[in-house]
XYZ file of N, CA and C in Angstrom:
684
model
N -32.566 -31.765 24.584
C -33.441 -31.272 25.453
C -33.544 -31.996 26.569
N -33.450 -32.188 28.333
C -33.648 -32.845 28.942
C -35.253 -32.415 29.669
N -35.772 -33.342 29.429
C -37.709 -33.319 30.090
C -37.095 -33.237 31.170
N -38.516 -32.075 31.743
C -38.516 -32.013 33.119
C -39.723 -32.788 33.830
N -39.639 -33.385 34.554
C -40.756 -34.528 35.280
C -40.878 -33.846 36.628
N -42.287 -33.731 36.825
C -42.894 -33.246 37.902
C -42.625 -34.116 39.388
N -42.148 -33.950 40.387
C -42.165 -34.644 41.664
C -43.298 -35.578 41.782
N -44.566 -35.099 41.922
C -45.571 -36.063 41.715
C -45.670 -37.366 40.506
N -45.298 -36.606 39.387
C -44.865 -38.007 38.481
C -43.777 -38.853 38.786
N -42.913 -38.167 39.266
C -41.698 -39.022 39.763
C -42.137 -39.937 40.394
N -42.964 -39.731 42.048
C -42.914 -40.239 42.754
C -44.321 -41.720 42.198
N -45.103 -41.276 41.304
C -45.900 -42.388 40.957
C -45.029 -43.196 40.279
N -44.089 -42.703 39.207
C -43.236 -43.962 38.587
C -42.369 -44.763 39.638
N -41.915 -43.930 39.928
C -40.885 -45.023 41.157
C -41.920 -45.824 41.855
N -43.246 -45.495 42.782
C -44.025 -46.786 43.105
C -44.419 -47.698 42.552
N -44.615 -47.335 40.970
C -44.714 -48.599 39.740
C -43.694 -49.587 39.610
N -42.498 -48.597 39.652
C -41.437 -49.301 39.833
C -41.148 -50.320 41.047
N -41.250 -49.760 41.851
C -40.735 -50.663 42.880
C -41.810 -51.666 43.232
N -42.926 -51.716 43.114
C -43.967 -52.509 42.898
C -43.882 -53.765 42.262
N -43.771 -53.203 40.640
C -43.097 -54.273 39.534
C -41.823 -54.870 40.201
N -40.847 -54.848 41.063
C -39.480 -55.000 41.075
C -40.001 -56.214 42.304
N -41.256 -55.836 43.622
C -41.501 -56.722 44.506
C -42.151 -57.810 44.135
N -42.507 -58.011 42.818
C -43.533 -59.068 42.239
C -42.464 -59.676 41.281
N -41.732 -59.304 40.681
C -40.965 -59.761 39.687
C -39.299 -59.078 39.677
N -38.846 -59.821 40.675
C -37.474 -59.219 40.927
C -36.286 -59.297 39.974
N -35.962 -58.056 39.979
C -34.684 -58.138 38.810
C -32.787 -58.318 39.624
N -33.276 -57.684 40.821
C -31.821 -57.642 41.400
C -31.839 -58.682 42.146
N -30.604 -59.542 42.630
C -30.545 -60.184 43.416
C -31.116 -59.753 45.164
N -30.183 -58.593 45.179
C -30.622 -58.671 46.393
C -31.860 -58.372 47.054
N -32.763 -57.779 45.745
C -34.615 -57.794 46.073
C -35.028 -59.487 46.550
N -34.245 -60.778 45.480
C -35.050 -61.976 46.039
C -34.298 -62.258 47.292
N -33.081 -62.244 47.733
C -32.715 -61.838 49.154
C -33.658 -61.310 50.183
N -33.853 -59.885 50.079
C -34.746 -59.599 51.083
C -35.893 -60.475 51.135
N -36.603 -60.583 49.922
C -37.982 -61.054 50.102
C -38.101 -62.824 50.301
N -36.674 -63.293 50.803
C -36.831 -64.191 51.359
C -37.150 -64.281 52.909
N -36.532 -62.802 53.729
C -36.541 -63.324 55.192
C -37.555 -61.837 55.758
N -38.206 -60.961 54.383
C -38.508 -59.556 54.927
C -40.247 -59.724 54.574
N -40.996 -59.001 54.991
C -42.599 -58.852 54.533
C -42.898 -57.444 54.180
N -42.789 -56.879 53.135
C -42.901 -55.409 52.869
C -44.608 -55.631 53.263
N -44.580 -54.093 53.718
C -46.112 -53.504 54.283
C -46.284 -53.070 52.997
N -47.951 -53.223 52.488
C -48.948 -52.698 51.266
C -49.823 -51.737 51.851
N -50.289 -50.900 51.198
C -51.531 -49.888 51.249
C -51.895 -49.583 50.227
N -53.476 -49.927 49.829
C -53.985 -50.004 48.797
C -53.692 -50.941 47.561
N -52.849 -51.661 48.113
C -52.319 -52.452 46.796
C -51.121 -52.110 46.213
N -50.306 -51.031 47.258
C -48.768 -50.757 46.557
C -47.970 -50.784 47.956
N -46.789 -51.161 47.768
C -45.992 -50.922 48.432
C -45.682 -49.778 49.798
N -45.846 -49.898 51.205
C -46.109 -48.547 51.731
C -44.892 -47.783 51.826
N -44.986 -46.324 51.460
C -43.609 -45.517 50.963
C -43.566 -45.084 52.400
N -42.513 -44.859 53.655
C -42.549 -44.050 54.568
C -41.813 -42.813 54.059
N -41.062 -42.395 52.668
C -40.604 -41.491 52.270
C -39.681 -41.581 51.212
N -39.767 -40.584 50.285
C -38.615 -40.769 49.138
C -38.065 -39.433 49.252
N -36.810 -39.465 49.048
C -36.044 -38.230 49.222
C -35.280 -38.200 47.728
N -35.302 -36.813 47.389
C -35.054 -36.783 45.996
C -33.402 -35.359 46.026
N -32.677 -36.129 45.685
C -31.149 -35.230 45.480
C -31.141 -34.789 44.178
N -31.661 -33.734 43.663
C -31.375 -33.260 42.675
C -30.032 -32.644 42.031
N -29.450 -32.243 42.808
C -27.344 -32.232 42.679
C -27.122 -33.394 42.255
N -27.372 -35.048 42.254
C -26.907 -35.690 42.116
C -27.656 -36.819 41.300
N -28.841 -36.402 40.502
C -29.678 -36.737 40.213
C -29.967 -38.454 40.483
N -30.547 -38.200 41.466
C -30.771 -39.398 42.369
C -32.149 -39.324 43.443
N -32.946 -40.726 43.275
C -33.900 -40.299 44.204
C -33.750 -41.576 44.903
N -34.378 -41.298 46.571
C -34.134 -43.046 47.537
C -35.351 -43.199 47.876
N -36.162 -44.546 48.024
C -37.277 -44.674 48.258
C -37.252 -45.635 49.572
N -37.999 -45.067 50.651
C -37.550 -46.275 52.006
C -39.362 -47.204 52.115
N -39.471 -48.179 52.131
C -40.163 -48.718 51.950
C -40.489 -49.307 53.608
N -41.598 -49.486 54.395
C -41.934 -50.024 55.410
C -42.129 -51.722 55.543
N -41.239 -52.433 56.367
C -41.283 -53.552 56.959
C -42.117 -54.068 57.497
N -42.975 -55.019 57.664
C -43.869 -55.819 58.899
C -43.214 -56.259 59.691
N -43.105 -55.953 61.080
C -42.668 -56.269 62.188
C -41.087 -55.701 62.274
N -41.033 -54.855 61.460
C -39.587 -54.407 61.847
C -39.362 -52.580 61.968
N -38.894 -51.880 62.198
C -38.272 -50.569 62.597
C -37.438 -49.855 61.380
N -36.464 -51.024 60.691
C -35.603 -50.676 59.699
C -36.727 -50.523 58.314
N -36.177 -50.511 57.279
C -36.533 -49.884 56.032
C -36.008 -50.632 55.106
N -36.362 -51.141 53.804
C -36.098 -51.644 52.704
C -35.935 -50.269 51.247
N -34.622 -50.183 51.143
C -33.875 -48.897 50.472
C -34.143 -49.540 48.918
N -35.049 -47.988 48.058
C -34.654 -48.561 47.003
C -34.031 -47.574 45.873
N -32.724 -47.210 45.258
C -32.092 -46.135 44.908
C -32.385 -45.955 43.038
N -32.469 -44.727 42.668
C -32.996 -44.669 41.709
C -32.139 -43.645 40.993
N -31.428 -43.982 39.740
C -30.870 -42.841 38.954
C -32.234 -41.793 38.179
N -32.297 -40.977 38.191
C -33.364 -39.718 37.250
C -33.162 -38.984 36.351
N -31.559 -39.288 36.100
C -30.742 -38.724 35.109
C -31.486 -37.976 33.980
N -32.116 -39.110 33.604
C -33.390 -39.160 32.157
C -34.423 -40.092 32.003
N -34.523 -41.566 31.777
C -35.366 -42.342 32.228
C -35.174 -42.451 33.549
N -36.326 -42.651 34.650
C -35.996 -43.309 35.825
C -35.620 -44.705 35.886
N -34.460 -45.128 36.470
C -34.075 -46.254 36.654
C -33.485 -47.123 38.340
N -33.779 -48.007 38.213
C -33.559 -48.547 39.638
C -32.087 -48.927 39.548
N -31.452 -48.625 40.271
C -30.178 -48.903 40.233
C -29.252 -49.689 41.981
N -29.921 -49.601 42.919
C -29.524 -50.543 43.654
C -30.882 -50.816 45.033
N -30.849 -51.697 45.340
C -31.878 -52.114 47.032
C -31.334 -52.782 47.823
N -31.441 -52.358 48.945
C -30.841 -52.170 50.077
C -31.370 -52.242 51.488
N -30.900 -51.991 52.433
C -31.711 -51.687 53.497
C -31.270 -50.373 54.423
N -32.003 -49.525 54.972
C -31.984 -48.580 55.934
C -31.904 -48.712 57.099
N -30.842 -48.688 58.089
C -31.421 -48.955 59.721
C -32.198 -47.914 59.960
N -32.835 -48.219 60.968
C -33.741 -47.443 61.839
C -32.757 -46.573 62.710
N -33.142 -45.460 63.119
C -31.845 -44.585 63.620
C -33.276 -43.823 64.790
N -33.018 -43.749 65.590
C -33.958 -42.655 66.749
C -32.565 -42.006 67.495
N -32.417 -40.509 67.745
C -31.688 -39.543 68.553
C -32.125 -38.917 69.309
N -32.069 -38.952 70.726
C -32.660 -37.942 71.488
C -31.592 -37.674 72.772
N -31.660 -36.340 73.531
C -31.175 -35.756 74.444
C -32.136 -35.575 75.411
N -31.732 -35.826 76.694
C -32.762 -36.239 77.646
C -32.590 -36.193 78.859
N -32.502 -34.516 79.445
C -32.051 -34.412 80.324
C -33.434 -34.808 81.217
N -32.977 -35.243 82.756
C -33.582 -35.905 83.853
C -33.079 -35.242 84.902
N -33.848 -34.768 86.337
C -33.709 -34.490 87.677
C -35.106 -34.959 88.820
N -34.543 -35.970 89.773
C -35.496 -35.799 90.629
C -35.761 -34.401 91.427
N -34.826 -33.551 91.289
C -35.240 -32.479 92.210
C -35.811 -31.119 91.313
N -35.822 -30.668 90.368
C -36.044 -29.946 89.404
C -37.056 -30.300 88.753
N -38.051 -29.511 89.053
C -39.704 -29.761 88.359
C -39.547 -29.199 87.221
N -40.629 -29.939 86.119
C -40.366 -29.801 84.818
C -40.786 -28.381 84.225
N -41.538 -27.423 84.849
C -41.900 -26.288 84.688
C -40.518 -25.649 85.209
N -39.243 -25.826 86.361
C -37.946 -25.348 86.743
C -37.044 -25.850 85.388
N -37.145 -26.818 84.397
C -36.181 -27.741 83.106
C -36.569 -26.300 82.375
N -37.664 -26.549 82.321
C -38.453 -25.954 81.253
C -37.715 -24.691 80.999
N -37.568 -23.550 82.079
C -37.344 -22.503 82.150
C -35.787 -22.107 82.089
N -34.914 -23.016 82.003
C -33.368 -23.235 81.717
C -33.381 -22.865 80.271
N -34.022 -23.090 79.261
C -34.070 -22.935 78.134
C -34.936 -22.997 77.397
N -34.520 -21.914 75.895
C -35.681 -21.153 75.307
C -36.145 -22.328 74.419
N -35.426 -23.614 74.255
C -36.327 -24.341 73.122
C -37.210 -25.424 73.792
N -38.178 -25.572 72.703
C -39.315 -26.040 73.335
C -39.289 -27.640 73.261
N -39.152 -28.656 74.075
C -38.729 -29.566 74.257
C -39.964 -30.945 72.565
N -39.655 -31.703 72.922
C -40.572 -32.742 71.604
C -41.500 -33.455 72.757
N -40.771 -34.089 73.798
C -41.683 -34.446 75.089
C -41.451 -33.562 76.651
N -42.434 -33.852 77.250
C -41.883 -33.426 78.753
C -42.240 -34.955 79.837
N -41.684 -34.714 80.708
C -41.732 -36.079 81.383
C -42.277 -35.408 83.074
N -43.234 -36.351 83.533
C -43.339 -35.486 85.012
C -43.505 -36.644 86.094
N -42.740 -36.348 87.070
C -42.356 -37.290 87.943
C -44.083 -38.039 88.799
N -43.962 -39.359 88.383
C -45.987 -39.701 88.736
C -46.253 -39.982 87.729
N -46.019 -39.686 86.330
C -45.993 -39.789 85.328
C -46.115 -41.577 85.212
N -46.851 -42.022 84.520
C -46.986 -43.655 84.066
C -46.019 -43.547 82.629
N -45.288 -44.871 82.518
C -44.669 -45.345 81.764
C -45.950 -45.476 80.201
N -45.725 -45.553 79.144
C -46.463 -45.905 77.819
C -47.337 -47.114 78.179
N -46.304 -48.283 78.875
C -46.913 -49.390 79.633
C -48.073 -49.293 80.303
N -48.162 -48.252 81.095
C -48.840 -48.406 81.976
C -48.552 -48.597 83.714
N -47.436 -49.142 83.304
C -47.409 -50.129 84.781
C -46.174 -49.341 85.866
N -45.759 -48.970 85.196
C -44.427 -47.780 86.200
C -44.652 -46.757 86.093
N -44.460 -45.836 87.086
C -44.497 -44.520 87.369
C -42.978 -43.636 86.898
N -42.739 -42.714 86.446
C -41.509 -42.096 86.857
C -41.199 -41.387 87.798
N -39.861 -41.374 88.536
C -39.132 -41.450 89.238
C -38.598 -39.761 89.178
N -38.619 -39.543 88.184
C -38.162 -37.884 88.121
C -38.669 -37.152 86.845
N -38.331 -35.901 86.542
C -38.862 -35.138 85.702
C -38.119 -34.996 84.572
N -38.246 -34.829 83.577
C -37.292 -34.485 82.227
C -37.711 -33.708 81.277
N -37.102 -33.578 80.176
C -37.037 -33.161 79.158
C -36.533 -33.895 77.877
N -37.647 -33.732 76.853
C -36.638 -34.862 75.593
C -36.409 -34.208 74.437
N -35.258 -34.000 73.686
C -34.536 -33.436 72.315
C -35.132 -34.670 71.561
N -35.960 -34.866 70.431
C -35.451 -35.592 69.080
C -35.460 -35.270 67.874
N -35.037 -35.574 67.559
C -34.643 -35.766 65.443
C -36.044 -36.210 64.898
N -35.523 -35.684 63.758
C -37.272 -35.838 63.400
C -37.401 -37.792 62.976
N -38.290 -38.264 62.691
C -38.851 -39.357 62.931
C -38.916 -40.068 61.944
N -38.886 -39.721 60.764
C -38.795 -40.144 59.246
C -37.683 -41.036 59.283
N -37.295 -41.744 58.263
C -36.390 -42.401 57.763
C -35.129 -41.316 57.558
N -33.901 -41.626 57.488
C -33.000 -40.780 57.663
C -31.358 -41.498 58.207
N -30.445 -41.045 57.389
C -29.044 -41.330 57.872
C -28.702 -41.049 59.114
N -27.872 -41.771 59.776
C -27.450 -41.192 61.451
C -26.979 -39.827 61.228
N -26.076 -39.661 60.440
C -25.126 -38.169 60.264
C -26.353 -36.937 60.350
N -27.048 -37.151 58.829
C -28.072 -36.314 59.044
C -29.386 -36.031 59.900
N -29.297 -37.659 60.464
C -30.501 -36.759 62.055
C -29.915 -36.392 63.323
N -28.226 -36.804 62.888
C -27.719 -36.280 64.549
C -27.953 -34.221 63.922
N -27.257 -34.216 63.319
C -27.303 -32.674 62.434
C -28.303 -32.253 63.072
N -29.127 -32.547 62.434
C -30.716 -31.704 62.567
C -30.696 -31.405 64.082
N -30.608 -32.290 64.803
C -30.811 -32.624 66.292
C -29.877 -31.091 66.910
N -28.550 -31.330 66.499
C -27.680 -29.827 66.721
C -27.907 -28.736 66.762
N -28.606 -28.369 65.185
C -29.484 -27.725 64.764
C -30.094 -26.659 65.826
N -31.019 -27.633 66.373
C -31.982 -27.382 67.180
C -31.257 -26.837 68.562
N -30.312 -27.532 68.980
C -29.701 -27.309 70.321
C -28.701 -26.368 70.076
N -28.190 -26.359 68.888
C -27.725 -24.922 68.963
C -28.258 -23.566 69.106
N -29.469 -23.573 69.122
C -30.171 -22.307 69.228
C -30.585 -21.694 70.465
N -30.058 -22.604 71.540
C -29.903 -21.846 72.471
C -28.795 -22.711 73.259
N -27.584 -22.893 72.995
C -26.188 -22.956 73.417
C -26.218 -23.271 74.701
N -26.218 -21.617 75.383
C -25.748 -21.971 76.514
C -27.092 -22.359 77.241
N -28.178 -22.251 77.275
C -28.978 -22.810 77.718
C -28.935 -24.560 77.845
N -28.619 -25.419 76.916
C -28.357 -26.537 76.706
C -27.479 -26.754 77.883
N -26.169 -26.182 77.711
C -25.078 -26.383 78.263
C -25.295 -26.139 79.781
N -26.159 -25.100 80.205
C -26.947 -24.745 81.753
C -27.786 -26.401 81.872
N -28.613 -26.787 81.113
C -29.242 -27.688 81.429
C -28.536 -29.417 81.782
N -27.540 -29.271 80.833
C -26.883 -30.423 80.901
C -26.132 -30.331 82.040
N -25.510 -29.263 83.040
C -24.677 -29.358 84.338
C -25.387 -29.574 85.221
N -27.288 -28.638 85.243
C -27.911 -28.879 86.570
C -28.360 -30.044 86.313
N -28.630 -31.049 85.349
C -29.065 -32.339 85.583
C -28.142 -33.569 85.367
N -26.884 -33.043 85.381
C -25.418 -33.876 85.605
C -26.127 -34.606 84.388
N -26.476 -34.403 83.228
C -27.035 -35.009 81.833
C -26.254 -34.576 80.205
N -25.243 -35.696 80.125
C -24.237 -35.185 78.870
C -24.383 -36.206 77.730
N -24.987 -37.030 77.924
C -25.626 -38.321 76.517
C -26.547 -37.671 75.767
N -26.383 -37.770 74.670
C -27.333 -38.117 73.571
C -27.216 -39.490 72.975
N -28.225 -40.293 73.058
C -28.600 -41.688 73.000
C -29.217 -41.814 71.488
N -28.342 -42.880 71.258
C -28.351 -42.783 69.747
C -28.781 -44.838 69.545
N -29.903 -44.878 69.158
C -30.703 -46.167 69.013
C -30.637 -46.373 66.957
N -29.757 -47.354 66.908
C -29.543 -48.122 65.249
C -30.025 -49.693 65.603
N -31.258 -49.588 64.446
C -31.192 -51.152 64.216
C -31.332 -51.502 63.198
N -30.422 -52.409 62.895
C -30.001 -52.899 61.198
C -30.878 -54.245 61.073
N -30.815 -54.412 59.551
C -31.541 -55.601 59.504
C -29.847 -57.187 59.377
N -30.436 -57.772 59.958
C -29.500 -58.917 60.519
C -28.901 -59.196 59.078
N -29.366 -59.486 58.074
C -28.937 -59.442 56.824
C -27.628 -60.665 56.633
N -26.636 -59.821 56.523
C -25.007 -61.026 56.309
C -24.699 -60.885 57.556
N -24.879 -59.982 58.344
C -24.395 -59.391 59.483
C -22.994 -58.853 59.780
N -22.943 -58.191 58.393
C -22.055 -56.985 58.222
C -22.792 -55.684 58.374
N -22.676 -54.610 59.427
C -23.180 -53.404 59.696
C -22.190 -52.365 59.249
N -22.749 -51.735 58.740
C -21.571 -50.381 58.215
C -22.392 -49.215 58.177
N -21.856 -47.974 57.876
C -22.644 -46.686 58.238
C -22.624 -45.824 59.513
N -21.939 -46.467 60.011
C -21.655 -45.388 61.665
C -20.479 -44.609 60.868
N -20.367 -43.953 60.774
C -19.653 -42.416 60.444
C -19.933 -41.269 61.097
N -18.931 -40.455 61.791
C -18.934 -39.335 62.110
C -18.071 -38.509 62.050
N -18.204 -37.208 61.373
C -17.058 -36.538 60.806
C -17.055 -35.654 61.635
N -15.565 -34.583 61.519
C -14.748 -33.647 62.513
C -16.203 -32.711 62.835
N -16.733 -32.072 62.139
C -18.116 -31.106 62.319
C -19.053 -31.262 63.357
N -19.384 -32.685 63.521
C -20.278 -33.254 64.442
C -19.656 -33.382 65.835
N -18.515 -33.851 65.778
C -17.398 -34.178 67.220
C -16.945 -32.662 67.860
N -16.995 -31.362 66.656
C -16.448 -30.621 67.593
C -18.104 -29.612 68.274
N -19.090 -29.980 67.111
C -20.324 -29.204 67.796
C -20.817 -30.004 68.908
N -20.262 -31.009 69.346
C -20.887 -31.635 70.789
C -20.099 -31.549 71.561
N -18.537 -31.105 71.107
C -18.068 -30.625 72.306
C -18.528 -28.776 72.441
N -18.588 -28.034 71.765
C -18.802 -27.182 72.117
C -20.322 -26.915 72.782
N -20.989 -28.198 72.327
C -22.481 -28.440 73.490
C -22.016 -28.667 75.061
N -20.661 -29.414 74.853
C -20.503 -30.795 76.306
C -20.914 -31.582 76.317
N -21.623 -32.390 75.351
C -22.399 -33.595 75.136
C -21.446 -34.604 74.649
N -21.999 -35.594 75.037
C -21.370 -36.959 74.180
C -22.256 -37.875 73.521
N -21.660 -38.876 73.358
C -22.860 -40.071 72.309
C -22.902 -41.107 72.964
N -24.016 -41.792 73.487
C -24.057 -43.140 73.640
C -24.885 -44.081 72.682
N -24.362 -44.903 72.085
C -25.191 -45.748 71.252
C -25.750 -47.144 71.636
N -26.745 -47.527 71.321
C -27.688 -48.719 71.532
C -27.685 -49.498 70.124
N -27.287 -50.326 69.824
C -26.799 -51.295 68.583
C -27.581 -52.683 68.285
N -28.788 -52.812 66.987
C -29.220 -53.576 67.454
C -29.139 -54.745 66.048
N -29.673 -55.644 65.897
C -29.825 -56.385 64.363
C -31.379 -57.229 64.945
N -31.766 -56.752 63.799
C -33.426 -57.848 64.018
C -33.354 -58.318 62.586
N -34.705 -59.024 62.567
C -34.867 -60.180 61.009
C -34.476 -61.335 61.250
N -34.546 -61.924 59.776
C -33.678 -63.423 59.636
C -31.842 -63.197 59.098
N -31.595 -63.874 58.994
C -30.368 -63.843 58.484
C -30.369 -64.079 56.838
N -29.712 -64.022 55.925
C -30.010 -64.348 54.495
C -29.653 -65.354 54.804
N -30.285 -66.381 53.996
C -30.120 -68.154 53.586
C -28.840 -67.796 52.636
N -28.104 -69.344 52.881
C -27.109 -69.528 52.098
C -27.602 -70.400 51.038
N -27.731 -70.547 49.893
C -27.979 -71.581 48.661
C -26.724 -72.202 48.106
């Protein structure tokens, strides 16, 4: 009979395994990453941004924050019986947003076009976050969730939101001449191979129904793996 372990207990065990692996690496990938990356710590434990539990596949994935980087160190576990570390990798940072803007329509007028509450609003004359430049337009920003996640999941989450007012979003797109959903991806430069950029037919069909398109900004940061 399989022993049932609570999520809190699993979180504690996963944290301890990651801590041990970072102190005494058993995976070659851990050793490679530790040569080029510095893990964030909190209370003497690696700072975990999120742990995903996939009960259907008896798997858990923990995402660790990295100093001065936006991507994450990824630890994959088999939770079938005893919790075992099976893979170490990095997960790219992914930010996805739809931002219709207008120099003519006010922020209030834009808000009236759709019933969806935006993540942020922009008002002409407000200052950028750097405090040096003023916005020359009004706008709404609809963002996906900020926590770690893969491109496909994050994009579907945003589409779920936009589809709650399909006609309003289409009207907003037309009146602001905005079709682009912006996707920013930041990889660890590692060995120079970047994978995981995949969109299925469902996503493409949903974008077409909304009349929207994707624009990608892709970066690679950090240090390359050393070749010994």
